[in-house]
PDB file of C-alpha atoms in Angstrom:
ATOM      1  CA  UNK A  86      15.529   8.039 -38.610  1.00 45.00           C
ATOM      2  CA  UNK A  87      16.005   6.997 -34.986  1.00 49.00           C
ATOM      3  CA  UNK A  88      13.011   7.528 -32.732  1.00 51.00           C
ATOM      4  CA  UNK A  89      13.440   8.983 -29.242  1.00 55.00           C
ATOM      5  CA  UNK A  90      11.651   7.625 -26.189  1.00 61.00           C
ATOM      6  CA  UNK A  91      10.699  10.441 -23.795  1.00 70.00           C
ATOM      7  CA  UNK A  92       8.878   9.462 -20.604  1.00 75.00           C
ATOM      8  CA  UNK A  93       5.205  10.150 -21.327  1.00 77.00           C
ATOM      9  CA  UNK A  94       2.344  11.062 -19.029  1.00 85.00           C
ATOM     10  CA  UNK A  95      -0.754   9.040 -19.811  1.00 85.00           C
ATOM     11  CA  UNK A  96      -4.214   9.421 -18.334  1.00 90.00           C
ATOM     12  CA  UNK A  97      -7.163   7.027 -18.425  1.00 90.00           C
ATOM     13  CA  UNK A  98     -10.456   7.119 -16.558  1.00 92.00           C
ATOM     14  CA  UNK A  99      -8.928   5.083 -13.711  1.00 91.00           C
ATOM     15  CA  UNK A 100      -5.144   5.455 -13.912  1.00 92.00           C
ATOM     16  CA  UNK A 101      -2.417   8.023 -14.411  1.00 94.00           C
ATOM     17  CA  UNK A 102       1.002   6.986 -15.678  1.00 94.00           C
ATOM     18  CA  UNK A 103       3.734   9.548 -15.104  1.00 94.00           C
ATOM     19  CA  UNK A 104       7.442  10.040 -14.557  1.00 93.00           C
ATOM     20  CA  UNK A 105       8.746   9.052 -11.125  1.00 96.00           C
ATOM     21  CA  UNK A 106       9.256  11.808  -8.580  1.00 95.00           C
ATOM     22  CA  UNK A 107      11.503  11.811  -5.496  1.00 96.00           C
ATOM     23  CA  UNK A 108       8.333  11.721  -3.358  1.00 96.00           C
ATOM     24  CA  UNK A 109       7.574   8.216  -4.734  1.00 97.00           C
ATOM     25  CA  UNK A 110      10.537   6.647  -2.914  1.00 97.00           C
ATOM     26  CA  UNK A 111       8.583   5.429   0.141  1.00 97.00           C
ATOM     27  CA  UNK A 112       5.711   3.947  -1.881  1.00 96.00           C
ATOM     28  CA  UNK A 113       8.175   2.327  -4.263  1.00 97.00           C
ATOM     29  CA  UNK A 114      10.122   0.776  -1.385  1.00 97.00           C
ATOM     30  CA  UNK A 115       6.925  -0.571   0.192  1.00 96.00           C
ATOM     31  CA  UNK A 116       6.018  -2.234  -3.100  1.00 95.00           C
ATOM     32  CA  UNK A 117       9.455  -3.615  -3.914  1.00 96.00           C
ATOM     33  CA  UNK A 118      10.105  -4.904  -0.383  1.00 96.00           C
ATOM     34  CA  UNK A 119       6.981  -7.094  -0.309  1.00 94.00           C
ATOM     35  CA  UNK A 120       7.824 -10.793  -0.524  1.00 94.00           C
ATOM     36  CA  UNK A 121       4.198 -11.504  -1.471  1.00 92.00           C
ATOM     37  CA  UNK A 122       4.207  -9.136  -4.434  1.00 90.00           C
ATOM     38  CA  UNK A 123       7.670 -10.190  -5.611  1.00 90.00           C
ATOM     39  CA  UNK A 124       7.281 -13.944  -5.170  1.00 88.00           C
ATOM     40  CA  UNK A 125       7.690 -14.501  -8.951  1.00 84.00           C
ATOM     41  CA  UNK A 126      10.124 -11.605  -9.498  1.00 86.00           C
ATOM     42  CA  UNK A 127      13.616 -12.185 -10.839  1.00 87.00           C
ATOM     43  CA  UNK A 128      15.281 -10.659  -7.754  1.00 89.00           C
ATOM     44  CA  UNK A 129      14.579 -10.730  -4.012  1.00 94.00           C
ATOM     45  CA  UNK A 130      12.565  -8.069  -2.180  1.00 96.00           C
ATOM     46  CA  UNK A 131      14.451  -4.916  -1.320  1.00 96.00           C
ATOM     47  CA  UNK A 132      15.784  -4.578   2.211  1.00 97.00           C
ATOM     48  CA  UNK A 133      17.542  -1.222   1.821  1.00 96.00           C
ATOM     49  CA  UNK A 134      15.537   1.979   1.335  1.00 96.00           C
ATOM     50  CA  UNK A 135      18.334   3.496  -0.759  1.00 96.00           C
ATOM     51  CA  UNK A 136      17.279   1.117  -3.561  1.00 97.00           C
ATOM     52  CA  UNK A 137      14.279   3.405  -4.155  1.00 97.00           C
ATOM     53  CA  UNK A 138      16.468   6.433  -4.806  1.00 97.00           C
ATOM     54  CA  UNK A 139      18.746   4.387  -7.078  1.00 97.00           C
ATOM     55  CA  UNK A 140      15.707   3.108  -8.981  1.00 96.00           C
ATOM     56  CA  UNK A 141      14.364   6.640  -9.515  1.00 97.00           C
ATOM     57  CA  UNK A 142      17.816   7.846 -10.598  1.00 96.00           C
ATOM     58  CA  UNK A 143      17.967   4.999 -13.104  1.00 94.00           C
ATOM     59  CA  UNK A 144      14.504   5.999 -14.389  1.00 92.00           C
ATOM     60  CA  UNK A 145      15.816   9.469 -15.160  1.00 91.00           C
ATOM     61  CA  UNK A 146      18.994   8.118 -16.746  1.00 90.00           C
ATOM     62  CA  UNK A 147      16.963   5.787 -18.989  1.00 86.00           C
ATOM     63  CA  UNK A 148      14.962   8.774 -20.221  1.00 84.00           C
ATOM     64  CA  UNK A 149      18.081  10.901 -20.817  1.00 85.00           C
ATOM     65  CA  UNK A 150      19.812   8.085 -22.707  1.00 82.00           C
ATOM     66  CA  UNK A 151      16.658   7.184 -24.623  1.00 78.00           C
ATOM     67  CA  UNK A 152      16.987   3.530 -23.608  1.00 79.00           C
ATOM     68  CA  UNK A 153      13.583   3.101 -21.981  1.00 81.00           C
ATOM     69  CA  UNK A 154      10.961   4.568 -19.717  1.00 87.00           C
ATOM     70  CA  UNK A 155       9.670   3.689 -16.267  1.00 91.00           C
ATOM     71  CA  UNK A 156       6.355   5.174 -15.218  1.00 93.00           C
ATOM     72  CA  UNK A 157       4.750   5.458 -11.803  1.00 96.00           C
ATOM     73  CA  UNK A 158       1.091   4.404 -11.839  1.00 95.00           C
ATOM     74  CA  UNK A 159      -1.462   6.226  -9.666  1.00 95.00           C
ATOM     75  CA  UNK A 160      -5.173   5.620  -9.191  1.00 93.00           C
ATOM     76  CA  UNK A 161      -7.125   8.677 -10.404  1.00 94.00           C
ATOM     77  CA  UNK A 162      -9.871   8.367  -7.778  1.00 93.00           C
ATOM     78  CA  UNK A 163      -7.574   8.955  -4.786  1.00 94.00           C
ATOM     79  CA  UNK A 164      -4.078   9.529  -6.215  1.00 94.00           C
ATOM     80  CA  UNK A 165      -2.743   6.386  -4.534  1.00 94.00           C
ATOM     81  CA  UNK A 166       0.455   4.849  -5.933  1.00 96.00           C
ATOM     82  CA  UNK A 167      -0.431   1.381  -7.223  1.00 94.00           C
ATOM     83  CA  UNK A 168       2.794   0.387  -8.952  1.00 95.00           C
ATOM     84  CA  UNK A 169       4.900   1.019 -12.006  1.00 94.00           C
ATOM     85  CA  UNK A 170       5.406  -0.103 -15.561  1.00 92.00           C
ATOM     86  CA  UNK A 171       8.383   0.017 -17.880  1.00 89.00           C
ATOM     87  CA  UNK A 172       9.420  -0.052 -21.482  1.00 83.00           C
ATOM     88  CA  UNK A 173      13.001  -1.280 -21.601  1.00 80.00           C
ATOM     89  CA  UNK A 174      15.377  -2.846 -24.094  1.00 81.00           C
ATOM     90  CA  UNK A 175      14.320  -0.019 -26.409  1.00 75.00           C
ATOM     91  CA  UNK A 176      15.542  -0.573 -29.958  1.00 79.00           C
ATOM     92  CA  UNK A 177      15.049   2.675 -31.886  1.00 76.00           C
ATOM     93  CA  UNK A 178      15.945   1.051 -35.199  1.00 85.00           C
ATOM     94  CA  UNK A 179      13.050  -1.384 -34.961  1.00 85.00           C
ATOM     95  CA  UNK A 180      10.935   0.756 -32.627  1.00 80.00           C
ATOM     96  CA  UNK A 181      10.498  -2.176 -30.284  1.00 82.00           C
ATOM     97  CA  UNK A 182      10.778  -2.607 -26.540  1.00 79.00           C
ATOM     98  CA  UNK A 183       9.948  -4.980 -23.717  1.00 85.00           C
ATOM     99  CA  UNK A 184       7.018  -4.170 -21.418  1.00 86.00           C
ATOM    100  CA  UNK A 185       7.189  -4.911 -17.697  1.00 88.00           C
ATOM    101  CA  UNK A 186       5.122  -3.962 -14.675  1.00 88.00           C
ATOM    102  CA  UNK A 187       4.772  -4.361 -10.924  1.00 91.00           C
ATOM    103  CA  UNK A 188       1.526  -3.504  -9.114  1.00 91.00           C
ATOM    104  CA  UNK A 189       0.452  -3.771  -5.487  1.00 90.00           C
ATOM    105  CA  UNK A 190      -1.712  -6.782  -4.692  1.00 85.00           C
ATOM    106  CA  UNK A 191      -4.805  -4.611  -4.098  1.00 82.00           C
ATOM    107  CA  UNK A 192      -4.660  -3.737  -7.810  1.00 79.00           C
ATOM    108  CA  UNK A 193      -4.465  -7.302  -9.079  1.00 76.00           C
ATOM    109  CA  UNK A 194      -7.490  -8.361 -11.116  1.00 68.00           C
ATOM    110  CA  UNK A 195      -9.676 -10.887  -9.418  1.00 60.00           C
ATOM    111  CA  UNK A 196     -11.688 -12.270 -12.279  1.00 55.00           C
ATOM    112  CA  UNK A 197     -14.226 -14.817 -11.064  1.00 57.00           C
ATOM    113  CA  UNK A 198     -15.776 -15.564 -14.440  1.00 55.00           C
ATOM    114  CA  UNK A 199     -15.682 -19.187 -15.634  1.00 57.00           C
ATOM    115  CA  UNK A 200     -12.526 -19.885 -17.592  1.00 51.00           C
ATOM    116  CA  UNK A 201     -12.235 -21.865 -20.828  1.00 49.00           C
ATOM    117  CA  UNK A 202     -10.081 -24.959 -20.878  1.00 46.00           C
ATOM    118  CA  UNK A 203      -6.398 -24.288 -21.188  1.00 42.00           C
ATOM    119  CA  UNK A 204      -5.143 -24.422 -24.748  1.00 43.00           C
ATOM    120  CA  UNK A 205      -2.238 -26.792 -25.279  1.00 41.00           C
ATOM    121  CA  UNK A 206      -0.474 -27.903 -28.428  1.00 40.00           C
ATOM    122  CA  UNK A 207       1.408 -31.202 -28.286  1.00 41.00           C
ATOM    123  CA  UNK A 208       3.862 -30.012 -30.975  1.00 43.00           C
ATOM    124  CA  UNK A 209       3.443 -33.083 -33.185  1.00 43.00           C
ATOM    125  CA  UNK A 210      -0.125 -32.909 -34.398  1.00 41.00           C
ATOM    126  CA  UNK A 211      -0.475 -29.140 -34.087  1.00 40.00           C
ATOM    127  CA  UNK A 212      -3.853 -29.896 -32.540  1.00 41.00           C
ATOM    128  CA  UNK A 213      -5.105 -27.679 -29.733  1.00 39.00           C
ATOM    129  CA  UNK A 214      -6.869 -29.237 -26.779  1.00 36.00           C
TER     130      UNK A 214
END
C-alpha cells in the first residue's frame, strides 16, 4: 500500500509548522534573499520577489502530487515567521524522505556549553579520537 504525504500542521510549545499561505511571500523573500543566511546554501540568494510566489506554488504542487511537503515555521509567542522546513524526495514504497530546513539567523541555536572533542575515525584502525 502506498502512503500519501499530506502537508501537516504541527504545534509545539514554541513553534507552529503549517502549510504556506500567499501572505508568507514577503517573509519568505526576506529569508531567501539574505546572503548571510544562505551562505552555505546550494543556490544564490533570491533577487526577484516572484521567486516567493513560485516557491509557494511548488509547495502546493508537491502536496497535490504527494511528492513532499514544505512547511512554514512560525514562533508561537508572537506568530513571527522564522523559516521553513521540507520533506522531499518522498518515496512512498519505502516511506522515506529527505529533511531540509532554512531558518532566520535570529532562530539559530547559540549553544555556549563546552563541547567534547570532535570524533574522527582514520578509516584504517576504526579507532575514534
